């Protein structure tokens, strides 16, 4: 493995020195540049072409969000957000940056973690630095309000077999690294009258999850909320997106959603596998399950369980995945009935719905 070349963009000199110190202590890391504001960070990124940028969100001159949008539009580079932002406005900017192409977000060190944070930071930088990111054109587009529902015609879905009306009951989606942007694209491409409830497990750090549901709803044509323990599954025809809350597994049992604090799966809570496996047991044949971009293998065996139970299983392809780890593992296991590009998921979900239901809603 070659040396990972890192650009550190952080306005606090104390924090910046700490990040540089931690990175420089690893023989596989090389800090090629430092910046204290977004504008300088962009200039150094274009000049130095680092393997990865660690980026604070609250920066002078240009914010972390503006820097992310510009970098991903003009010199695409893996970005790890390192932030201590906790208020609503700042967290919304963090989510916007993830939607604009930043790969992951990590809390700043607090000085009381006994070296654990440093290990996580180095590991995350190494993993993310090898991701082949794609160009995001947001910075090249005129400023405009969020597009809550695209009016562009959807491509014709390719369905290999006739879908029997009334077979399906809900959609389950699992995602990790790159998930906020991927989930948002799918939701924005569905109509407000989409008939099936959507259960979503997405890996995002607990410290950054406070306003994630509110942000996602502000961008989506469908209502979005955290699942509530004991709540009945929404009926068909009442479109809702229900997320697993931070640090709780979401399962479906006897027609209700249950939240548990059972042990982590694949170092994750909530775990995609936990949700998928519960659906395979509860309503396997009625489930449409989607496994999207993400590191690791969470969701792969659960997707296989759903397929074995007779449900429909879709996995994101390598070309459109930010990280192909989870979908790749599912494909390796034979869990994915179909492998789709991200832009194909919404048309496929529409095709798998009873057209008469969603068109009349």
PDB file of C-alpha atoms in Angstrom, residues 37-244:
ATOM      1  CA  UNK A  37     -10.352  28.404   5.257  1.00  0.00           C
ATOM      2  CA  UNK A  38     -12.415  26.933   2.476  1.00  0.00           C
ATOM      3  CA  UNK A  39     -11.018  29.042  -0.355  1.00  0.00           C
ATOM      4  CA  UNK A  40      -7.429  28.090   0.425  1.00  0.00           C
ATOM      5  CA  UNK A  41      -8.521  24.472   0.827  1.00  0.00           C
ATOM      6  CA  UNK A  42      -9.976  24.469  -2.690  1.00  0.00           C
ATOM      7  CA  UNK A  43      -6.838  26.061  -4.147  1.00  0.00           C
ATOM      8  CA  UNK A  44      -4.571  23.519  -2.435  1.00  0.00           C
ATOM      9  CA  UNK A  45      -6.799  20.645  -3.528  1.00  0.00           C
ATOM     10  CA  UNK A  46      -6.523  21.740  -7.155  1.00  0.00           C
ATOM     11  CA  UNK A  47      -2.775  22.305  -6.873  1.00  0.00           C
ATOM     12  CA  UNK A  48      -1.716  19.302  -4.785  1.00  0.00           C
ATOM     13  CA  UNK A  49      -4.267  16.690  -5.876  1.00  0.00           C
ATOM     14  CA  UNK A  50      -4.328  14.862  -2.522  1.00  0.00           C
ATOM     15  CA  UNK A  51      -5.764  11.383  -2.067  1.00  0.00           C
ATOM     16  CA  UNK A  52      -8.195  12.677   0.559  1.00  0.00           C
ATOM     17  CA  UNK A  53      -9.316  15.928   2.188  1.00  0.00           C
ATOM     18  CA  UNK A  54     -10.295  16.174   5.856  1.00  0.00           C
ATOM     19  CA  UNK A  55     -12.683  19.085   6.030  1.00  0.00           C
ATOM     20  CA  UNK A  56     -14.304  21.118   8.789  1.00  0.00           C
ATOM     21  CA  UNK A  57     -17.777  22.474   8.045  1.00  0.00           C
ATOM     22  CA  UNK A  58     -17.538  25.843   9.781  1.00  0.00           C
ATOM     23  CA  UNK A  59     -14.834  27.729   7.882  1.00  0.00           C
ATOM     24  CA  UNK A  60     -14.158  31.387   7.058  1.00  0.00           C
ATOM     25  CA  UNK A  61     -14.190  32.746   3.480  1.00  0.00           C
ATOM     26  CA  UNK A  62     -15.989  29.661   2.099  1.00  0.00           C
ATOM     27  CA  UNK A  63     -17.904  27.185   4.222  1.00  0.00           C
ATOM     28  CA  UNK A  64     -17.224  23.467   4.285  1.00  0.00           C
ATOM     29  CA  UNK A  65     -20.390  22.916   2.254  1.00  0.00           C
ATOM     30  CA  UNK A  66     -19.311  25.387  -0.434  1.00  0.00           C
ATOM     31  CA  UNK A  67     -15.844  23.831  -0.501  1.00  0.00           C
ATOM     32  CA  UNK A  68     -17.350  20.341  -0.836  1.00  0.00           C
ATOM     33  CA  UNK A  69     -19.602  21.388  -3.721  1.00  0.00           C
ATOM     34  CA  UNK A  70     -16.706  23.045  -5.564  1.00  0.00           C
ATOM     35  CA  UNK A  71     -14.220  20.212  -5.016  1.00  0.00           C
ATOM     36  CA  UNK A  72     -16.704  17.545  -6.109  1.00  0.00           C
ATOM     37  CA  UNK A  73     -17.631  19.552  -9.202  1.00  0.00           C
ATOM     38  CA  UNK A  74     -14.169  20.582 -10.394  1.00  0.00           C
ATOM     39  CA  UNK A  75     -11.560  18.287  -8.788  1.00  0.00           C
ATOM     40  CA  UNK A  76     -13.397  15.274  -7.324  1.00  0.00           C
ATOM     41  CA  UNK A  77     -11.540  14.043  -4.238  1.00  0.00           C
ATOM     42  CA  UNK A  78     -12.611  11.831  -1.320  1.00  0.00           C
ATOM     43  CA  UNK A  79     -13.733  14.075   1.544  1.00  0.00           C
ATOM     44  CA  UNK A  80     -13.981  13.123   5.217  1.00  0.00           C
ATOM     45  CA  UNK A  81     -15.876  15.750   7.198  1.00  0.00           C
ATOM     46  CA  UNK A  82     -14.329  16.246  10.644  1.00  0.00           C
ATOM     47  CA  UNK A  83     -16.711  18.432  12.578  1.00  0.00           C
ATOM     48  CA  UNK A  84     -18.081  19.304  15.996  1.00  0.00           C
ATOM     49  CA  UNK A  85     -21.247  20.918  14.618  1.00  0.00           C
ATOM     50  CA  UNK A  86     -24.325  20.056  16.667  1.00  0.00           C
ATOM     51  CA  UNK A  87     -26.945  22.742  16.032  1.00  0.00           C
ATOM     52  CA  UNK A  88     -29.668  22.425  13.437  1.00  0.00           C
ATOM     53  CA  UNK A  89     -28.283  24.816  10.831  1.00  0.00           C
ATOM     54  CA  UNK A  90     -24.780  23.415  10.982  1.00  0.00           C
ATOM     55  CA  UNK A  91     -25.982  19.809  10.848  1.00  0.00           C
ATOM     56  CA  UNK A  92     -28.162  20.596   7.833  1.00  0.00           C
ATOM     57  CA  UNK A  93     -25.006  21.848   6.094  1.00  0.00           C
ATOM     58  CA  UNK A  94     -23.268  18.586   7.016  1.00  0.00           C
ATOM     59  CA  UNK A  95     -26.095  16.563   5.450  1.00  0.00           C
ATOM     60  CA  UNK A  96     -26.004  18.820   2.394  1.00  0.00           C
ATOM     61  CA  UNK A  97     -22.263  18.157   2.098  1.00  0.00           C
ATOM     62  CA  UNK A  98     -22.857  14.399   2.264  1.00  0.00           C
ATOM     63  CA  UNK A  99     -25.496  14.766  -0.446  1.00  0.00           C
ATOM     64  CA  UNK A 100     -23.010  16.816  -2.479  1.00  0.00           C
ATOM     65  CA  UNK A 101     -20.433  14.026  -2.466  1.00  0.00           C
ATOM     66  CA  UNK A 102     -18.572  14.043   0.873  1.00  0.00           C
ATOM     67  CA  UNK A 103     -18.119  10.408   1.884  1.00  0.00           C
ATOM     68  CA  UNK A 104     -18.343  10.333   5.665  1.00  0.00           C
ATOM     69  CA  UNK A 105     -18.417  12.428   8.817  1.00  0.00           C
ATOM     70  CA  UNK A 106     -16.464  12.056  12.049  1.00  0.00           C
ATOM     71  CA  UNK A 107     -16.535  13.992  15.296  1.00  0.00           C
ATOM     72  CA  UNK A 108     -13.535  16.119  16.210  1.00  0.00           C
ATOM     73  CA  UNK A 109     -11.300  14.717  18.971  1.00  0.00           C
ATOM     74  CA  UNK A 110     -12.345  15.689  22.499  1.00  0.00           C
ATOM     75  CA  UNK A 111      -9.164  14.732  24.319  1.00  0.00           C
ATOM     76  CA  UNK A 112     -10.900  12.159  26.529  1.00  0.00           C
ATOM     77  CA  UNK A 113     -11.073   9.106  24.285  1.00  0.00           C
ATOM     78  CA  UNK A 114      -7.835   7.326  25.342  1.00  0.00           C
ATOM     79  CA  UNK A 115      -6.527   6.984  21.813  1.00  0.00           C
ATOM     80  CA  UNK A 116      -9.693   5.402  20.392  1.00  0.00           C
ATOM     81  CA  UNK A 117     -10.562   8.433  18.271  1.00  0.00           C
ATOM     82  CA  UNK A 118      -7.092   8.472  16.725  1.00  0.00           C
ATOM     83  CA  UNK A 119      -7.444   4.831  15.649  1.00  0.00           C
ATOM     84  CA  UNK A 120     -10.880   5.462  14.151  1.00  0.00           C
ATOM     85  CA  UNK A 121      -9.640   8.594  12.370  1.00  0.00           C
ATOM     86  CA  UNK A 122      -6.642   6.868  10.782  1.00  0.00           C
ATOM     87  CA  UNK A 123      -8.722   3.856   9.769  1.00  0.00           C
ATOM     88  CA  UNK A 124     -11.421   6.049   8.219  1.00  0.00           C
ATOM     89  CA  UNK A 125      -8.879   8.142   6.295  1.00  0.00           C
ATOM     90  CA  UNK A 126      -7.213   5.028   4.872  1.00  0.00           C
ATOM     91  CA  UNK A 127     -10.500   3.477   3.791  1.00  0.00           C
ATOM     92  CA  UNK A 128     -11.976   6.609   2.251  1.00  0.00           C
ATOM     93  CA  UNK A 129      -8.774   7.622   0.456  1.00  0.00           C
ATOM     94  CA  UNK A 130      -9.128   4.645  -1.895  1.00  0.00           C
ATOM     95  CA  UNK A 131     -12.713   5.381  -2.936  1.00  0.00           C
ATOM     96  CA  UNK A 132     -13.026   6.414  -6.578  1.00  0.00           C
ATOM     97  CA  UNK A 133     -15.371   9.362  -6.285  1.00  0.00           C
ATOM     98  CA  UNK A 134     -17.486  10.707  -9.112  1.00  0.00           C
ATOM     99  CA  UNK A 135     -18.119  14.272 -10.240  1.00  0.00           C
ATOM    100  CA  UNK A 136     -21.067  16.058  -8.607  1.00  0.00           C
ATOM    101  CA  UNK A 137     -22.282  19.048 -10.599  1.00  0.00           C
ATOM    102  CA  UNK A 138     -24.108  21.002  -7.872  1.00  0.00           C
ATOM    103  CA  UNK A 139     -21.543  23.816  -7.865  1.00  0.00           C
ATOM    104  CA  UNK A 140     -21.971  24.235 -11.611  1.00  0.00           C
ATOM    105  CA  UNK A 141     -25.748  24.680 -11.404  1.00  0.00           C
ATOM    106  CA  UNK A 142     -27.552  27.976 -10.727  1.00  0.00           C
ATOM    107  CA  UNK A 143     -28.665  28.487  -7.128  1.00  0.00           C
ATOM    108  CA  UNK A 144     -32.199  27.216  -6.633  1.00  0.00           C
ATOM    109  CA  UNK A 145     -34.388  25.674  -3.938  1.00  0.00           C
ATOM    110  CA  UNK A 146     -34.065  21.914  -3.317  1.00  0.00           C
ATOM    111  CA  UNK A 147     -35.773  19.844  -5.985  1.00  0.00           C
ATOM    112  CA  UNK A 148     -38.370  18.001  -3.919  1.00  0.00           C
ATOM    113  CA  UNK A 149     -39.649  16.021  -6.875  1.00  0.00           C
ATOM    114  CA  UNK A 150     -38.074  15.786 -10.283  1.00  0.00           C
ATOM    115  CA  UNK A 151     -40.465  16.402 -13.149  1.00  0.00           C
ATOM    116  CA  UNK A 152     -38.140  14.804 -15.699  1.00  0.00           C
ATOM    117  CA  UNK A 153     -39.513  11.608 -17.230  1.00  0.00           C
ATOM    118  CA  UNK A 154     -38.211   8.462 -15.608  1.00  0.00           C
ATOM    119  CA  UNK A 155     -36.472   5.852 -17.749  1.00  0.00           C
ATOM    120  CA  UNK A 156     -38.577   2.826 -18.595  1.00  0.00           C
ATOM    121  CA  UNK A 157     -37.933   0.134 -15.980  1.00  0.00           C
ATOM    122  CA  UNK A 158     -36.873  -3.284 -17.138  1.00  0.00           C
ATOM    123  CA  UNK A 159     -38.756  -5.981 -15.247  1.00  0.00           C
ATOM    124  CA  UNK A 160     -37.897  -9.543 -16.132  1.00  0.00           C
ATOM    125  CA  UNK A 161     -41.259 -11.019 -15.175  1.00  0.00           C
ATOM    126  CA  UNK A 162     -44.871 -10.020 -14.738  1.00  0.00           C
ATOM    127  CA  UNK A 163     -45.612  -8.482 -11.356  1.00  0.00           C
ATOM    128  CA  UNK A 164     -48.790  -9.741  -9.742  1.00  0.00           C
ATOM    129  CA  UNK A 165     -50.821  -6.780  -8.376  1.00  0.00           C
ATOM    130  CA  UNK A 166     -51.202  -6.705  -4.618  1.00  0.00           C
ATOM    131  CA  UNK A 167     -48.269  -9.018  -3.874  1.00  0.00           C
ATOM    132  CA  UNK A 168     -46.055  -6.446  -2.194  1.00  0.00           C
ATOM    133  CA  UNK A 169     -46.490  -4.733   1.169  1.00  0.00           C
ATOM    134  CA  UNK A 170     -43.482  -2.481   1.816  1.00  0.00           C
ATOM    135  CA  UNK A 171     -40.033  -1.370   0.704  1.00  0.00           C
ATOM    136  CA  UNK A 172     -36.946  -1.736   2.898  1.00  0.00           C
ATOM    137  CA  UNK A 173     -33.738   0.164   2.092  1.00  0.00           C
ATOM    138  CA  UNK A 174     -30.307  -0.187   3.681  1.00  0.00           C
ATOM    139  CA  UNK A 175     -27.326   2.094   3.049  1.00  0.00           C
ATOM    140  CA  UNK A 176     -24.061   3.190   4.596  1.00  0.00           C
ATOM    141  CA  UNK A 177     -21.181   5.243   3.140  1.00  0.00           C
ATOM    142  CA  UNK A 178     -22.642   7.389   0.370  1.00  0.00           C
ATOM    143  CA  UNK A 179     -26.115   6.542   1.648  1.00  0.00           C
ATOM    144  CA  UNK A 180     -27.537  10.023   2.293  1.00  0.00           C
ATOM    145  CA  UNK A 181     -27.067  11.058  -1.330  1.00  0.00           C
ATOM    146  CA  UNK A 182     -28.240   7.700  -2.710  1.00  0.00           C
ATOM    147  CA  UNK A 183     -31.383   7.548  -0.568  1.00  0.00           C
ATOM    148  CA  UNK A 184     -32.206  11.151  -1.345  1.00  0.00           C
ATOM    149  CA  UNK A 185     -31.967  10.543  -5.102  1.00  0.00           C
ATOM    150  CA  UNK A 186     -34.352   7.580  -4.870  1.00  0.00           C
ATOM    151  CA  UNK A 187     -36.885   9.409  -2.692  1.00  0.00           C
ATOM    152  CA  UNK A 188     -36.861  12.514  -4.867  1.00  0.00           C
ATOM    153  CA  UNK A 189     -37.645  10.324  -7.884  1.00  0.00           C
ATOM    154  CA  UNK A 190     -40.765   8.776  -6.316  1.00  0.00           C
ATOM    155  CA  UNK A 191     -44.175  10.465  -6.497  1.00  0.00           C
ATOM    156  CA  UNK A 192     -45.956  11.631  -3.314  1.00  0.00           C
ATOM    157  CA  UNK A 193     -48.615   8.989  -4.049  1.00  0.00           C
ATOM    158  CA  UNK A 194     -46.198   6.053  -3.983  1.00  0.00           C
ATOM    159  CA  UNK A 195     -48.275   3.380  -2.221  1.00  0.00           C
ATOM    160  CA  UNK A 196     -45.827   1.422  -0.075  1.00  0.00           C
ATOM    161  CA  UNK A 197     -44.328   2.474   3.255  1.00  0.00           C
ATOM    162  CA  UNK A 198     -40.532   2.585   3.150  1.00  0.00           C
ATOM    163  CA  UNK A 199     -38.397   1.395   6.066  1.00  0.00           C
ATOM    164  CA  UNK A 200     -34.873   2.788   6.013  1.00  0.00           C
ATOM    165  CA  UNK A 201     -31.698   1.867   7.878  1.00  0.00           C
ATOM    166  CA  UNK A 202     -28.785   4.182   7.175  1.00  0.00           C
ATOM    167  CA  UNK A 203     -25.460   4.237   8.991  1.00  0.00           C
ATOM    168  CA  UNK A 204     -24.716   7.742  10.213  1.00  0.00           C
ATOM    169  CA  UNK A 205     -22.853   8.687  13.385  1.00  0.00           C
ATOM    170  CA  UNK A 206     -25.090   9.227  16.394  1.00  0.00           C
ATOM    171  CA  UNK A 207     -23.616  12.654  17.061  1.00  0.00           C
ATOM    172  CA  UNK A 208     -24.721  13.790  13.600  1.00  0.00           C
ATOM    173  CA  UNK A 209     -28.150  12.156  13.474  1.00  0.00           C
ATOM    174  CA  UNK A 210     -30.139  14.668  15.535  1.00  0.00           C
ATOM    175  CA  UNK A 211     -31.765  16.497  12.641  1.00  0.00           C
ATOM    176  CA  UNK A 212     -31.195  13.975   9.850  1.00  0.00           C
ATOM    177  CA  UNK A 213     -34.863  12.999   9.577  1.00  0.00           C
ATOM    178  CA  UNK A 214     -35.914  16.652   9.450  1.00  0.00           C
ATOM    179  CA  UNK A 215     -33.352  17.340   6.731  1.00  0.00           C
ATOM    180  CA  UNK A 216     -34.386  14.306   4.685  1.00  0.00           C
ATOM    181  CA  UNK A 217     -38.058  15.251   4.891  1.00  0.00           C
ATOM    182  CA  UNK A 218     -37.245  18.783   3.744  1.00  0.00           C
ATOM    183  CA  UNK A 219     -35.797  17.283   0.553  1.00  0.00           C
ATOM    184  CA  UNK A 220     -38.287  14.464  -0.048  1.00  0.00           C
ATOM    185  CA  UNK A 221     -41.803  14.405  -1.540  1.00  0.00           C
ATOM    186  CA  UNK A 222     -42.724  11.716   1.019  1.00  0.00           C
ATOM    187  CA  UNK A 223     -43.229  12.245   4.779  1.00  0.00           C
ATOM    188  CA  UNK A 224     -40.174  11.132   6.765  1.00  0.00           C
ATOM    189  CA  UNK A 225     -39.973  10.273  10.482  1.00  0.00           C
ATOM    190  CA  UNK A 226     -38.196   8.005  12.922  1.00  0.00           C
ATOM    191  CA  UNK A 227     -39.970   4.718  13.609  1.00  0.00           C
ATOM    192  CA  UNK A 228     -41.675   4.465  17.012  1.00  0.00           C
ATOM    193  CA  UNK A 229     -41.548   1.341  19.146  1.00  0.00           C
ATOM    194  CA  UNK A 230     -44.833  -0.545  18.940  1.00  0.00           C
ATOM    195  CA  UNK A 231     -46.175   1.483  16.013  1.00  0.00           C
ATOM    196  CA  UNK A 232     -48.264  -0.409  13.475  1.00  0.00           C
ATOM    197  CA  UNK A 233     -46.840  -0.705   9.981  1.00  0.00           C
ATOM    198  CA  UNK A 234     -48.490   2.005   7.877  1.00  0.00           C
ATOM    199  CA  UNK A 235     -51.139   0.611   5.541  1.00  0.00           C
ATOM    200  CA  UNK A 236     -50.640   0.481   1.803  1.00  0.00           C
ATOM    201  CA  UNK A 237     -51.665   3.797   0.290  1.00  0.00           C
ATOM    202  CA  UNK A 238     -50.254   5.966   3.097  1.00  0.00           C
ATOM    203  CA  UNK A 239     -46.793   6.788   1.824  1.00  0.00           C
ATOM    204  CA  UNK A 240     -44.268   7.273   4.624  1.00  0.00           C
ATOM    205  CA  UNK A 241     -40.537   6.825   5.102  1.00  0.00           C
ATOM    206  CA  UNK A 242     -39.664   5.477   8.560  1.00  0.00           C
ATOM    207  CA  UNK A 243     -36.057   5.371   9.734  1.00  0.00           C
ATOM    208  CA  UNK A 244     -34.376   3.285  12.397  1.00  0.00           C
TER     209      UNK A 244
END
